[in-house]
Amino acid sequence: GKAQELEIAVSMKVPERQPLTYSLNLSPKGLSYEINQETLTQRGATSTSEPFKYIESSGLNIKYFSQEDRKLLRPNWEHNPLETSLSQVPKMYREPENLRKSLASCTYYGALDVSEKSLIRLPQAIRPAKLPGANGENLVSCLYYLRETDQDSFELIEDIISSAFPDFKRLNFPPVATGTLSMTWTDSNFPQPIYLHELSEGTLRFLWLITLLQSQGLTTITLIDEPEVSLHPELLRHLVYLMREAAKRTQLIVATHSDRLIRFLEPHEVLVCDIEEGEATMTWADTLDLDKWLEDYSLDEIWAMNVMGGRP
């Protein structure tokens, strides 16, 4: 049946101190939800000492640690019960603040609009941009900024494009009007540079994704939904390489239904999700004893045969 509650727990290491632990318990309430319990604690110096409490909330009984009063207090402001206390309490000590900023630093990238008049196809105002934008609205600025400030990353992007498109030569950024740039793609098969609005859907989406994965401004958590959409299967090999590199700088979570993408991954990189009787389960593929299967089949073939789960 329907799950009666959802509990989330996050632990963050703290240099030379015990880790912080944040816990949140939710349950359904009508068409919405309610927060049953929320805590932010830090273990004591010994296993027998009580954990230090920054937030201790149960239902509407909200308490937070006040630096000024040096004790747990109830809020003296209007507390929104539909939002976490972590997002509402005043500034805390450095470590809890770092945790709060990390949890708030999350970006989601879904389907990219590449229609005729989409933002990604239009000339873009020049601005400092460390990310290409969820709709590609800063793609040109981001690539231009990379070229000017991080030549190695920009050259890697051009190298990846060259590997995927052997006739590619370079990217350029011609001005269109005052303070506005476009982008051109030079290809040895064409006498004139190809402008951004002339590129195919798959090429545009690939360019956007590899720029995102090489960006300097990746947030603590980066979510990408179905990156394989519109891409030629062989482009996914290059994408997976950049995903592995990006995962060194962000917690990268990619959702996919594509066996084509799974083909280029290792079992320890795949988290298989299933829903049974309203309950979600998640299992790392490298815990499924696939060694014998992998002697005769590739990972995508094993998934297609429903050996791993994660299928309708």
Short mmCIF file of the C-alpha atoms (twelve columns), coordinates in Angstrom:
data_MODEL
# 
_entry.id   MODEL 
# 
loop_
_atom_site.group_PDB 
_atom_site.id 
_atom_site.type_symbol 
_atom_site.label_atom_id 
_atom_site.label_alt_id 
_atom_site.label_comp_id 
_atom_site.label_asym_id 
_atom_site.label_seq_id 
_atom_site.Cartn_x 
_atom_site.Cartn_y 
_atom_site.Cartn_z 
_atom_site.pdbx_PDB_model_num 
ATOM 1   C CA . GLY A 1   0.000  0.000   0.000   1 
ATOM 2   C CA . LYS A 2   0.879  3.658   0.205   1 
ATOM 3   C CA . ALA A 3   3.948  4.541   2.267   1 
ATOM 4   C CA . GLN A 4   2.963  6.102   5.583   1 
ATOM 5   C CA . GLU A 5   6.135  8.110   6.070   1 
ATOM 6   C CA . LEU A 6   9.387  9.149   4.454   1 
ATOM 7   C CA . GLU A 7   12.590 9.648   6.410   1 
ATOM 8   C CA . ILE A 8   15.693 11.369  5.062   1 
ATOM 9   C CA . ALA A 9   19.029 11.475  6.872   1 
ATOM 10  C CA . VAL A 10  22.201 13.284  5.805   1 
ATOM 11  C CA . SER A 11  25.606 13.200  7.473   1 
ATOM 12  C CA . MET A 12  28.404 15.713  6.830   1 
ATOM 13  C CA . LYS A 13  32.008 15.310  7.923   1 
ATOM 14  C CA . VAL A 14  33.505 18.158  9.952   1 
ATOM 15  C CA . PRO A 15  37.323 18.560  10.063  1 
ATOM 16  C CA . GLU A 16  38.760 17.648  13.489  1 
ATOM 17  C CA . ARG A 17  35.273 17.277  14.962  1 
ATOM 18  C CA . GLN A 18  32.412 14.796  15.002  1 
ATOM 19  C CA . PRO A 19  30.104 14.753  11.939  1 
ATOM 20  C CA . LEU A 20  26.821 16.620  11.713  1 
ATOM 21  C CA . THR A 21  23.631 14.606  11.231  1 
ATOM 22  C CA . TYR A 22  20.440 16.071  9.783   1 
ATOM 23  C CA . SER A 23  17.224 14.028  9.874   1 
ATOM 24  C CA . LEU A 24  13.785 14.799  8.439   1 
ATOM 25  C CA . ASN A 25  10.627 12.699  8.792   1 
ATOM 26  C CA . LEU A 26  7.567  13.406  6.579   1 
ATOM 27  C CA . SER A 27  4.124  11.846  6.340   1 
ATOM 28  C CA . PRO A 28  1.176  12.376  3.943   1 
ATOM 29  C CA . LYS A 29  -1.563 14.771  5.004   1 
ATOM 30  C CA . GLY A 30  -4.457 15.068  2.551   1 
ATOM 31  C CA . LEU A 31  -3.014 16.222  -0.768  1 
ATOM 32  C CA . SER A 32  0.096  17.578  0.934   1 
ATOM 33  C CA . TYR A 33  2.438  16.432  3.683   1 
ATOM 34  C CA . GLU A 34  3.493  17.358  7.197   1 
ATOM 35  C CA . ILE A 35  6.857  17.423  8.920   1 
ATOM 36  C CA . ASN A 36  6.712  15.045  11.867  1 
ATOM 37  C CA . GLN A 37  10.232 15.397  13.136  1 
ATOM 38  C CA . GLU A 38  13.383 17.300  12.242  1 
ATOM 39  C CA . THR A 39  16.741 17.273  14.001  1 
ATOM 40  C CA . LEU A 40  20.214 18.654  13.420  1 
ATOM 41  C CA . THR A 41  22.750 17.220  15.839  1 
ATOM 42  C CA . GLN A 42  26.462 16.705  16.302  1 
ATOM 43  C CA . ARG A 43  27.809 13.744  18.207  1 
ATOM 44  C CA . GLY A 44  29.641 14.360  21.444  1 
ATOM 45  C CA . ALA A 45  33.364 13.799  21.890  1 
ATOM 46  C CA . THR A 46  32.728 10.384  23.441  1 
ATOM 47  C CA . SER A 47  30.286 7.623   22.616  1 
ATOM 48  C CA . THR A 48  28.480 8.119   25.934  1 
ATOM 49  C CA . SER A 49  28.049 11.901  25.782  1 
ATOM 50  C CA . GLU A 50  24.805 13.451  24.561  1 
ATOM 51  C CA . PRO A 51  24.812 14.856  21.010  1 
ATOM 52  C CA . PHE A 52  24.794 18.629  20.688  1 
ATOM 53  C CA . LYS A 53  21.422 19.801  19.357  1 
ATOM 54  C CA . TYR A 54  21.129 22.657  16.864  1 
ATOM 55  C CA . ILE A 55  17.529 21.888  15.868  1 
ATOM 56  C CA . GLU A 56  15.016 19.690  17.656  1 
ATOM 57  C CA . SER A 57  11.515 19.767  16.186  1 
ATOM 58  C CA . SER A 58  8.592  17.435  16.708  1 
ATOM 59  C CA . GLY A 59  5.342  18.444  15.033  1 
ATOM 60  C CA . LEU A 60  4.658  22.041  16.021  1 
ATOM 61  C CA . ASN A 61  7.088  21.885  18.949  1 
ATOM 62  C CA . ILE A 62  10.012 23.726  17.325  1 
ATOM 63  C CA . LYS A 63  13.311 24.385  19.105  1 
ATOM 64  C CA . TYR A 64  16.593 25.739  17.791  1 
ATOM 65  C CA . PHE A 65  19.918 26.587  19.421  1 
ATOM 66  C CA . SER A 66  20.406 30.319  19.922  1 
ATOM 67  C CA . GLN A 67  24.026 31.486  19.776  1 
ATOM 68  C CA . GLU A 68  23.120 34.558  21.798  1 
ATOM 69  C CA . ASP A 69  21.269 32.724  24.586  1 
ATOM 70  C CA . ARG A 70  23.329 29.533  24.218  1 
ATOM 71  C CA . LYS A 71  20.329 27.269  24.666  1 
ATOM 72  C CA . LEU A 72  17.409 25.764  22.756  1 
ATOM 73  C CA . LEU A 73  14.620 28.288  22.181  1 
ATOM 74  C CA . ARG A 74  11.237 28.342  20.501  1 
ATOM 75  C CA . PRO A 75  10.910 30.635  17.462  1 
ATOM 76  C CA . ASN A 76  9.763  34.192  18.209  1 
ATOM 77  C CA . TRP A 77  8.756  34.630  14.574  1 
ATOM 78  C CA . GLU A 78  5.976  33.077  12.500  1 
ATOM 79  C CA . HIS A 79  7.280  29.596  11.724  1 
ATOM 80  C CA . ASN A 80  5.973  28.035  8.488   1 
ATOM 81  C CA . PRO A 81  5.118  24.387  9.288   1 
ATOM 82  C CA . LEU A 82  5.302  23.433  5.583   1 
ATOM 83  C CA . GLU A 83  8.984  24.404  5.394   1 
ATOM 84  C CA . THR A 84  11.909 22.885  7.236   1 
ATOM 85  C CA . SER A 85  13.211 24.567  10.356  1 
ATOM 86  C CA . LEU A 86  16.676 24.325  8.808   1 
ATOM 87  C CA . SER A 87  15.590 26.815  6.145   1 
ATOM 88  C CA . GLN A 88  14.089 29.231  8.688   1 
ATOM 89  C CA . VAL A 89  16.243 29.388  11.821  1 
ATOM 90  C CA . PRO A 90  18.707 32.291  12.286  1 
ATOM 91  C CA . LYS A 91  22.363 32.004  11.373  1 
ATOM 92  C CA . MET A 92  24.109 29.188  13.219  1 
ATOM 93  C CA . TYR A 93  27.720 28.190  13.784  1 
ATOM 94  C CA . ARG A 94  29.982 27.699  10.772  1 
ATOM 95  C CA . GLU A 95  29.564 23.927  10.379  1 
ATOM 96  C CA . PRO A 96  25.730 23.907  10.444  1 
ATOM 97  C CA . GLU A 97  25.743 26.894  8.092   1 
ATOM 98  C CA . ASN A 98  27.940 24.968  5.663   1 
ATOM 99  C CA . LEU A 99  25.485 22.065  5.787   1 
ATOM 100 C CA . ARG A 100 22.550 24.396  5.195   1 
ATOM 101 C CA . LYS A 101 24.265 26.024  2.207   1 
ATOM 102 C CA . SER A 102 25.217 22.644  0.761   1 
ATOM 103 C CA . LEU A 103 21.663 21.306  0.973   1 
ATOM 104 C CA . ALA A 104 20.328 24.516  -0.584  1 
ATOM 105 C CA . SER A 105 22.897 24.300  -3.390  1 
ATOM 106 C CA . CYS A 106 21.035 21.977  -5.738  1 
ATOM 107 C CA . THR A 107 20.194 22.426  -9.418  1 
ATOM 108 C CA . TYR A 108 17.906 20.380  -11.658 1 
ATOM 109 C CA . TYR A 109 18.267 20.020  -15.426 1 
ATOM 110 C CA . GLY A 110 15.403 18.424  -17.322 1 
ATOM 111 C CA . ALA A 111 14.177 18.515  -20.901 1 
ATOM 112 C CA . LEU A 112 15.892 21.272  -22.883 1 
ATOM 113 C CA . ASP A 113 13.696 23.371  -25.155 1 
ATOM 114 C CA . VAL A 114 15.432 23.449  -28.539 1 
ATOM 115 C CA . SER A 115 12.474 24.660  -30.597 1 
ATOM 116 C CA . GLU A 116 12.887 27.321  -33.274 1 
ATOM 117 C CA . LYS A 117 12.491 30.303  -30.916 1 
ATOM 118 C CA . SER A 118 13.939 28.721  -27.775 1 
ATOM 119 C CA . LEU A 119 16.312 30.722  -25.570 1 
ATOM 120 C CA . ILE A 120 19.283 28.549  -26.443 1 
ATOM 121 C CA . ARG A 121 19.018 29.440  -30.156 1 
ATOM 122 C CA . LEU A 122 18.875 33.218  -29.636 1 
ATOM 123 C CA . PRO A 123 21.777 35.686  -29.341 1 
ATOM 124 C CA . GLN A 124 22.615 36.187  -25.672 1 
ATOM 125 C CA . ALA A 125 23.660 39.193  -23.617 1 
ATOM 126 C CA . ILE A 126 27.277 39.082  -22.462 1 
ATOM 127 C CA . ARG A 127 27.416 38.439  -18.725 1 
ATOM 128 C CA . PRO A 128 29.678 36.500  -16.362 1 
ATOM 129 C CA . ALA A 129 28.099 33.029  -16.312 1 
ATOM 130 C CA . LYS A 130 29.515 29.916  -14.682 1 
ATOM 131 C CA . LEU A 131 26.576 27.700  -15.714 1 
ATOM 132 C CA . PRO A 132 24.780 27.438  -19.085 1 
ATOM 133 C CA . GLY A 133 21.323 27.786  -17.507 1 
ATOM 134 C CA . ALA A 134 18.497 25.276  -17.190 1 
ATOM 135 C CA . ASN A 135 17.152 26.383  -20.597 1 
ATOM 136 C CA . GLY A 136 20.513 27.157  -22.188 1 
ATOM 137 C CA . GLU A 137 19.868 30.879  -21.760 1 
ATOM 138 C CA . ASN A 138 23.492 31.443  -20.678 1 
ATOM 139 C CA . LEU A 139 25.196 28.861  -22.899 1 
ATOM 140 C CA . VAL A 140 27.044 31.418  -25.039 1 
ATOM 141 C CA . SER A 141 28.124 33.504  -22.047 1 
ATOM 142 C CA . CYS A 142 29.235 30.397  -20.164 1 
ATOM 143 C CA . LEU A 143 31.356 29.114  -23.056 1 
ATOM 144 C CA . TYR A 144 32.813 32.576  -23.687 1 
ATOM 145 C CA . TYR A 145 33.584 32.971  -19.976 1 
ATOM 146 C CA . LEU A 146 35.281 29.548  -19.954 1 
ATOM 147 C CA . ARG A 147 37.389 30.459  -22.979 1 
ATOM 148 C CA . GLU A 148 38.548 33.667  -21.301 1 
ATOM 149 C CA . THR A 149 39.108 32.329  -17.763 1 
ATOM 150 C CA . ASP A 150 39.720 28.565  -18.002 1 
ATOM 151 C CA . GLN A 151 41.377 27.729  -21.300 1 
ATOM 152 C CA . ASP A 152 41.994 24.093  -20.329 1 
ATOM 153 C CA . SER A 153 38.283 23.431  -19.721 1 
ATOM 154 C CA . PHE A 154 37.310 25.202  -22.932 1 
ATOM 155 C CA . GLU A 155 39.864 23.215  -24.933 1 
ATOM 156 C CA . LEU A 156 38.574 19.982  -23.390 1 
ATOM 157 C CA . ILE A 157 35.069 20.889  -24.593 1 
ATOM 158 C CA . GLU A 158 36.402 21.470  -28.108 1 
ATOM 159 C CA . ASP A 159 38.372 18.201  -27.922 1 
ATOM 160 C CA . ILE A 160 35.228 16.293  -26.886 1 
ATOM 161 C CA . ILE A 161 33.302 17.866  -29.775 1 
ATOM 162 C CA . SER A 162 36.112 16.917  -32.176 1 
ATOM 163 C CA . SER A 163 36.013 13.316  -30.941 1 
ATOM 164 C CA . ALA A 164 32.265 13.160  -31.474 1 
ATOM 165 C CA . PHE A 165 32.221 15.184  -34.718 1 
ATOM 166 C CA . PRO A 166 35.538 14.622  -36.580 1 
ATOM 167 C CA . ASP A 167 34.871 17.474  -39.047 1 
ATOM 168 C CA . PHE A 168 34.454 20.055  -36.264 1 
ATOM 169 C CA . LYS A 169 37.165 22.739  -36.189 1 
ATOM 170 C CA . ARG A 170 36.351 25.379  -33.549 1 
ATOM 171 C CA . LEU A 171 33.778 27.532  -31.747 1 
ATOM 172 C CA . ASN A 172 33.705 31.303  -32.217 1 
ATOM 173 C CA . PHE A 173 31.683 34.091  -30.602 1 
ATOM 174 C CA . PRO A 174 30.837 36.867  -33.077 1 
ATOM 175 C CA . PRO A 175 29.142 40.005  -31.691 1 
ATOM 176 C CA . VAL A 176 25.581 40.565  -32.903 1 
ATOM 177 C CA . ALA A 177 24.814 43.917  -31.296 1 
ATOM 178 C CA . THR A 178 26.172 45.993  -28.436 1 
ATOM 179 C CA . GLY A 179 26.616 43.699  -25.455 1 
ATOM 180 C CA . THR A 180 25.256 40.665  -27.333 1 
ATOM 181 C CA . LEU A 181 27.046 37.577  -28.618 1 
ATOM 182 C CA . SER A 182 26.122 34.643  -30.787 1 
ATOM 183 C CA . MET A 183 28.122 31.459  -31.280 1 
ATOM 184 C CA . THR A 184 29.309 29.767  -34.447 1 
ATOM 185 C CA . TRP A 185 30.413 26.205  -35.111 1 
ATOM 186 C CA . THR A 186 33.061 25.833  -37.816 1 
ATOM 187 C CA . ASP A 187 32.927 22.558  -39.740 1 
ATOM 188 C CA . SER A 188 35.282 21.534  -42.556 1 
ATOM 189 C CA . ASN A 189 32.297 20.322  -44.616 1 
ATOM 190 C CA . PHE A 190 30.719 23.784  -44.776 1 
ATOM 191 C CA . PRO A 191 32.185 26.928  -46.372 1 
ATOM 192 C CA . GLN A 192 30.562 29.211  -43.787 1 
ATOM 193 C CA . PRO A 193 30.362 28.900  -39.988 1 
ATOM 194 C CA . ILE A 194 27.135 27.393  -38.637 1 
ATOM 195 C CA . TYR A 195 25.251 29.657  -36.235 1 
ATOM 196 C CA . LEU A 196 23.726 28.401  -33.019 1 
ATOM 197 C CA . HIS A 197 20.156 28.594  -34.338 1 
ATOM 198 C CA . GLU A 198 21.145 26.368  -37.294 1 
ATOM 199 C CA . LEU A 199 22.461 23.437  -35.240 1 
ATOM 200 C CA . SER A 200 20.418 20.246  -34.906 1 
ATOM 201 C CA . GLU A 201 18.496 19.445  -31.727 1 
ATOM 202 C CA . GLY A 202 20.889 16.665  -30.744 1 
ATOM 203 C CA . THR A 203 23.997 18.772  -31.362 1 
ATOM 204 C CA . LEU A 204 22.584 21.653  -29.326 1 
ATOM 205 C CA . ARG A 205 21.644 19.406  -26.434 1 
ATOM 206 C CA . PHE A 206 25.064 17.697  -26.501 1 
ATOM 207 C CA . LEU A 207 26.837 21.069  -26.481 1 
ATOM 208 C CA . TRP A 208 24.681 22.238  -23.562 1 
ATOM 209 C CA . LEU A 209 25.331 19.062  -21.553 1 
ATOM 210 C CA . ILE A 210 29.100 18.987  -22.013 1 
ATOM 211 C CA . THR A 211 29.286 22.702  -21.157 1 
ATOM 212 C CA . LEU A 212 27.275 22.066  -17.999 1 
ATOM 213 C CA . LEU A 213 29.514 19.174  -16.957 1 
ATOM 214 C CA . GLN A 214 32.661 21.271  -17.499 1 
ATOM 215 C CA . SER A 215 31.262 24.375  -15.822 1 
ATOM 216 C CA . GLN A 216 33.065 26.064  -12.938 1 
ATOM 217 C CA . GLY A 217 29.834 26.791  -11.100 1 
ATOM 218 C CA . LEU A 218 28.469 23.290  -10.474 1 
ATOM 219 C CA . THR A 219 26.413 23.280  -7.297  1 
ATOM 220 C CA . THR A 220 26.800 20.816  -4.420  1 
ATOM 221 C CA . ILE A 221 24.104 18.585  -5.929  1 
ATOM 222 C CA . THR A 222 23.410 18.381  -9.678  1 
ATOM 223 C CA . LEU A 223 20.368 16.509  -10.984 1 
ATOM 224 C CA . ILE A 224 20.072 15.626  -14.693 1 
ATOM 225 C CA . ASP A 225 16.955 13.943  -16.059 1 
ATOM 226 C CA . GLU A 226 17.264 11.701  -19.126 1 
ATOM 227 C CA . PRO A 227 20.393 13.218  -20.714 1 
ATOM 228 C CA . GLU A 228 20.159 10.724  -23.585 1 
ATOM 229 C CA . VAL A 229 17.161 12.495  -25.187 1 
ATOM 230 C CA . SER A 230 17.874 13.482  -28.833 1 
ATOM 231 C CA . LEU A 231 21.458 12.197  -28.667 1 
ATOM 232 C CA . HIS A 232 23.065 9.699   -31.009 1 
ATOM 233 C CA . PRO A 233 24.010 6.592   -28.969 1 
ATOM 234 C CA . GLU A 234 27.748 7.077   -29.598 1 
ATOM 235 C CA . LEU A 235 27.627 10.565  -28.057 1 
ATOM 236 C CA . LEU A 236 26.730 8.980   -24.733 1 
ATOM 237 C CA . ARG A 237 30.240 7.535   -24.414 1 
ATOM 238 C CA . HIS A 238 31.684 11.057  -24.341 1 
ATOM 239 C CA . LEU A 239 28.951 12.221  -21.995 1 
ATOM 240 C CA . VAL A 240 29.705 9.469   -19.470 1 
ATOM 241 C CA . TYR A 241 33.389 10.450  -19.466 1 
ATOM 242 C CA . LEU A 242 32.478 14.031  -18.546 1 
ATOM 243 C CA . MET A 243 29.952 12.829  -15.971 1 
ATOM 244 C CA . ARG A 244 32.725 10.952  -14.179 1 
ATOM 245 C CA . GLU A 245 34.894 14.072  -14.219 1 
ATOM 246 C CA . ALA A 246 32.036 16.277  -12.992 1 
ATOM 247 C CA . ALA A 247 31.257 13.806  -10.185 1 
ATOM 248 C CA . LYS A 248 34.589 14.776  -8.614  1 
ATOM 249 C CA . ARG A 249 33.219 18.315  -8.111  1 
ATOM 250 C CA . THR A 250 29.505 17.755  -7.450  1 
ATOM 251 C CA . GLN A 251 27.142 15.063  -6.200  1 
ATOM 252 C CA . LEU A 252 25.862 14.111  -9.644  1 
ATOM 253 C CA . ILE A 253 22.564 12.229  -9.868  1 
ATOM 254 C CA . VAL A 254 21.364 11.195  -13.331 1 
ATOM 255 C CA . ALA A 255 17.963 9.607   -13.999 1 
ATOM 256 C CA . THR A 256 17.641 7.469   -17.117 1 
ATOM 257 C CA . HIS A 257 15.502 4.794   -18.750 1 
ATOM 258 C CA . SER A 258 18.061 4.256   -21.502 1 
ATOM 259 C CA . ASP A 259 19.917 0.988   -21.972 1 
ATOM 260 C CA . ARG A 260 22.131 2.942   -24.399 1 
ATOM 261 C CA . LEU A 261 23.453 5.039   -21.508 1 
ATOM 262 C CA . ILE A 262 23.742 2.059   -19.141 1 
ATOM 263 C CA . ARG A 263 26.027 0.405   -21.714 1 
ATOM 264 C CA . PHE A 264 28.845 2.842   -20.887 1 
ATOM 265 C CA . LEU A 265 28.525 2.648   -17.085 1 
ATOM 266 C CA . GLU A 266 30.048 0.347   -14.476 1 
ATOM 267 C CA . PRO A 267 27.834 -1.598  -12.018 1 
ATOM 268 C CA . HIS A 268 29.018 0.513   -9.062  1 
ATOM 269 C CA . GLU A 269 27.745 3.619   -10.881 1 
ATOM 270 C CA . VAL A 270 24.188 2.325   -11.375 1 
ATOM 271 C CA . LEU A 271 21.493 2.592   -8.699  1 
ATOM 272 C CA . VAL A 272 18.487 0.484   -9.698  1 
ATOM 273 C CA . CYS A 273 15.113 1.889   -8.598  1 
ATOM 274 C CA . ASP A 274 11.950 -0.184  -8.253  1 
ATOM 275 C CA . ILE A 275 8.463  0.492   -6.895  1 
ATOM 276 C CA . GLU A 276 6.448  -2.346  -5.441  1 
ATOM 277 C CA . GLU A 277 3.151  -1.856  -3.612  1 
ATOM 278 C CA . GLY A 278 3.842  1.857   -3.230  1 
ATOM 279 C CA . GLU A 279 7.297  1.370   -1.742  1 
ATOM 280 C CA . ALA A 280 10.446 2.519   -3.533  1 
ATOM 281 C CA . THR A 281 13.618 0.477   -3.245  1 
ATOM 282 C CA . MET A 282 17.098 1.385   -4.461  1 
ATOM 283 C CA . THR A 283 19.866 -1.155  -5.018  1 
ATOM 284 C CA . TRP A 284 23.412 -0.634  -6.260  1 
ATOM 285 C CA . ALA A 285 24.013 -2.853  -9.274  1 
ATOM 286 C CA . ASP A 286 27.393 -4.035  -7.972  1 
ATOM 287 C CA . THR A 287 25.616 -5.708  -5.026  1 
ATOM 288 C CA . LEU A 288 23.510 -7.913  -7.337  1 
ATOM 289 C CA . ASP A 289 26.136 -10.609 -8.007  1 
ATOM 290 C CA . LEU A 290 26.398 -9.881  -11.735 1 
ATOM 291 C CA . ASP A 291 29.940 -11.182 -12.304 1 
ATOM 292 C CA . LYS A 292 28.841 -14.370 -14.080 1 
ATOM 293 C CA . TRP A 293 26.356 -12.465 -16.230 1 
ATOM 294 C CA . LEU A 294 29.006 -9.906  -17.206 1 
ATOM 295 C CA . GLU A 295 31.187 -12.678 -18.628 1 
ATOM 296 C CA . ASP A 296 28.687 -13.131 -21.472 1 
ATOM 297 C CA . TYR A 297 26.623 -9.936  -21.590 1 
ATOM 298 C CA . SER A 298 27.120 -6.188  -21.371 1 
ATOM 299 C CA . LEU A 299 25.496 -4.250  -18.541 1 
ATOM 300 C CA . ASP A 300 22.774 -2.806  -20.778 1 
ATOM 301 C CA . GLU A 301 21.872 -6.302  -22.020 1 
ATOM 302 C CA . ILE A 302 21.628 -7.574  -18.442 1 
ATOM 303 C CA . TRP A 303 19.326 -4.667  -17.571 1 
ATOM 304 C CA . ALA A 304 17.183 -5.285  -20.687 1 
ATOM 305 C CA . MET A 305 16.759 -8.926  -19.590 1 
ATOM 306 C CA . ASN A 306 15.414 -7.639  -16.242 1 
ATOM 307 C CA . VAL A 307 18.134 -9.386  -14.246 1 
ATOM 308 C CA . MET A 308 18.851 -6.159  -12.349 1 
ATOM 309 C CA . GLY A 309 15.284 -4.905  -11.914 1 
ATOM 310 C CA . GLY A 310 14.326 -1.333  -12.686 1 
ATOM 311 C CA . ARG A 311 12.028 -2.384  -15.522 1 
ATOM 312 C CA . PRO A 312 8.244  -1.886  -15.925 1 
# 
